[in-house]
């Protein structure tokens, strides 16, 4: 193919040829996004994906097309088939719901297109402000550090890396883990991201002790103490306890005050996984339950869950900011910071984490906090807890249902029960109920297993949920169960 002639002095090849026409198209696209968010709760929560949506055979587009055509395709091919977490009846796993202002902040992020690895530009100070606000919220001392990242999994990975340096010295960065004999502890209800982090850091998940839980699914601290003593006696080096504020299955809170004392006495790092529960501090009603969080060595949590910032937005806070920096800093010649010019503005976030190039995730958090304010965000969180309590009570009043865990925060785990069914049959029935609720587009709870029993798990991190949504769920569970029971042998 002959090479088209290239005008070396022409305007951008990729900018719109006609900005004014493009603006009109872009405004229409913004309307599509806003309408989607506003109208989604009136539709099915989730719709089974037709083949054309899953079709990977479309050829790679060599020729471009107008933005309006592409937006049209988004409208028909993607928007009707989203996960459903912007809908009022989505309660699966732990998903944030998004906000209308989040659409605007994501748009601004794209316009600014900041690279947040470092250097001296206004977005860096927005991130620093957000970290400072978080330090204040969790009452960590001055000198604590923090970094915004993609989520609690990556925040926990970074935190455990700092804990490793705390235990084995900064030489572990060059020399690796051999002969360190490190062992860590977390409850049997903790999130899989903890063991994954140990695998990635080469410590290995076999070095993670699984501490049993009390009937309320919080860590049994007396067993923790005994396990640590046993490992010390065997010459191993206990270096880390990961506690959870809001376990993924049931929302249980570990006793972080006791765990903090155990860790302080033995010089062990205490990391708190507060993926969703930690932002309970935004609510004056929940905050007292989190008081001991200020004693943690590090805290991981998400803005994209209970604060509804657009994906993906998590955060790591570290009490010892200097150790945090020592764990990740490296300054090759091409990344030297200066006292003046674009390369000023030390320290750079790249010295506190894994990534160099990073997005301007902080803007979404900053906009959300500025526009909503802590009190309004806290009210939405507390309302979810009250809704969970309401559903828990409704379950307890219904003799066909059984509450499978105390409602300690925003999660309700329950199952349908029928006397004549075996444990196995009850497990399959309850798993089927979850799937039927989803495929019929009624609601999206998720399924999990508690002490061998399959349960229907309703995790309300959803500011759009109304009590009527939960009533609809309650009614649908009963109806579907009766239908399924008829089909069962
Ligand atoms: C308690 C807990 N920890 C960690 C995670 C992982 O968070 P992320 O998905 O942001 O990596 C989750 C996710 O639901 C969680 O509930």
mmCIF file with all atom_site columns, C-alpha atoms in Angstrom, residues 2 10 52 180 203 216 231 282 301 303 307 316-317 325 359 374 382 407 416 436 438 445 454:
data_model
loop_
_atom_site.group_PDB
_atom_site.id
_atom_site.type_symbol
_atom_site.label_atom_id
_atom_site.label_alt_id
_atom_site.label_comp_id
_atom_site.label_asym_id
_atom_site.label_entity_id
_atom_site.label_seq_id
_atom_site.pdbx_PDB_ins_code
_atom_site.Cartn_x
_atom_site.Cartn_y
_atom_site.Cartn_z
_atom_site.occupancy
_atom_site.B_iso_or_equiv
_atom_site.pdbx_formal_charge
_atom_site.auth_seq_id
_atom_site.auth_comp_id
_atom_site.auth_asym_id
_atom_site.auth_atom_id
_atom_site.pdbx_PDB_model_num
ATOM 1  C CA . UNK A 1 2   ? 1.510   3.362   -0.938 1.00 0.00 ? 2   UNK A CA 1
ATOM 2  C CA . UNK A 1 10  ? -0.205  19.641  10.226 1.00 0.00 ? 10  UNK A CA 1
ATOM 3  C CA . UNK A 1 52  ? -23.305 -11.219 19.812 1.00 0.00 ? 52  UNK A CA 1
ATOM 4  C CA . UNK A 1 180 ? 14.065  -15.271 57.231 1.00 0.00 ? 180 UNK A CA 1
ATOM 5  C CA . UNK A 1 203 ? 7.172   -15.879 51.500 1.00 0.00 ? 203 UNK A CA 1
ATOM 6  C CA . UNK A 1 216 ? -19.595 -14.448 65.162 1.00 0.00 ? 216 UNK A CA 1
ATOM 7  C CA . UNK A 1 231 ? 5.957   -20.611 66.312 1.00 0.00 ? 231 UNK A CA 1
ATOM 8  C CA . UNK A 1 282 ? -17.385 8.212   57.794 1.00 0.00 ? 282 UNK A CA 1
ATOM 9  C CA . UNK A 1 301 ? -9.296  0.013   52.230 1.00 0.00 ? 301 UNK A CA 1
ATOM 10 C CA . UNK A 1 303 ? -12.919 4.067   47.936 1.00 0.00 ? 303 UNK A CA 1
ATOM 11 C CA . UNK A 1 307 ? -17.625 5.394   49.128 1.00 0.00 ? 307 UNK A CA 1
ATOM 12 C CA . UNK A 1 316 ? -2.861  2.125   51.721 1.00 0.00 ? 316 UNK A CA 1
ATOM 13 C CA . UNK A 1 317 ? -1.907  4.072   54.852 1.00 0.00 ? 317 UNK A CA 1
ATOM 14 C CA . UNK A 1 325 ? 9.539   4.865   51.639 1.00 0.00 ? 325 UNK A CA 1
ATOM 15 C CA . UNK A 1 359 ? -3.793  7.370   36.952 1.00 0.00 ? 359 UNK A CA 1
ATOM 16 C CA . UNK A 1 374 ? -18.305 13.155  55.014 1.00 0.00 ? 374 UNK A CA 1
ATOM 17 C CA . UNK A 1 382 ? -25.273 3.824   58.103 1.00 0.00 ? 382 UNK A CA 1
ATOM 18 C CA . UNK A 1 407 ? -25.723 -9.058  61.125 1.00 0.00 ? 407 UNK A CA 1
ATOM 19 C CA . UNK A 1 416 ? -34.024 -21.237 52.815 1.00 0.00 ? 416 UNK A CA 1
ATOM 20 C CA . UNK A 1 436 ? -32.441 -17.903 39.724 1.00 0.00 ? 436 UNK A CA 1
ATOM 21 C CA . UNK A 1 438 ? -29.805 -13.363 39.078 1.00 0.00 ? 438 UNK A CA 1
ATOM 22 C CA . UNK A 1 445 ? -27.037 -11.434 45.906 1.00 0.00 ? 445 UNK A CA 1
ATOM 23 C CA . UNK A 1 454 ? -24.364 -22.742 51.294 1.00 0.00 ? 454 UNK A CA 1
#
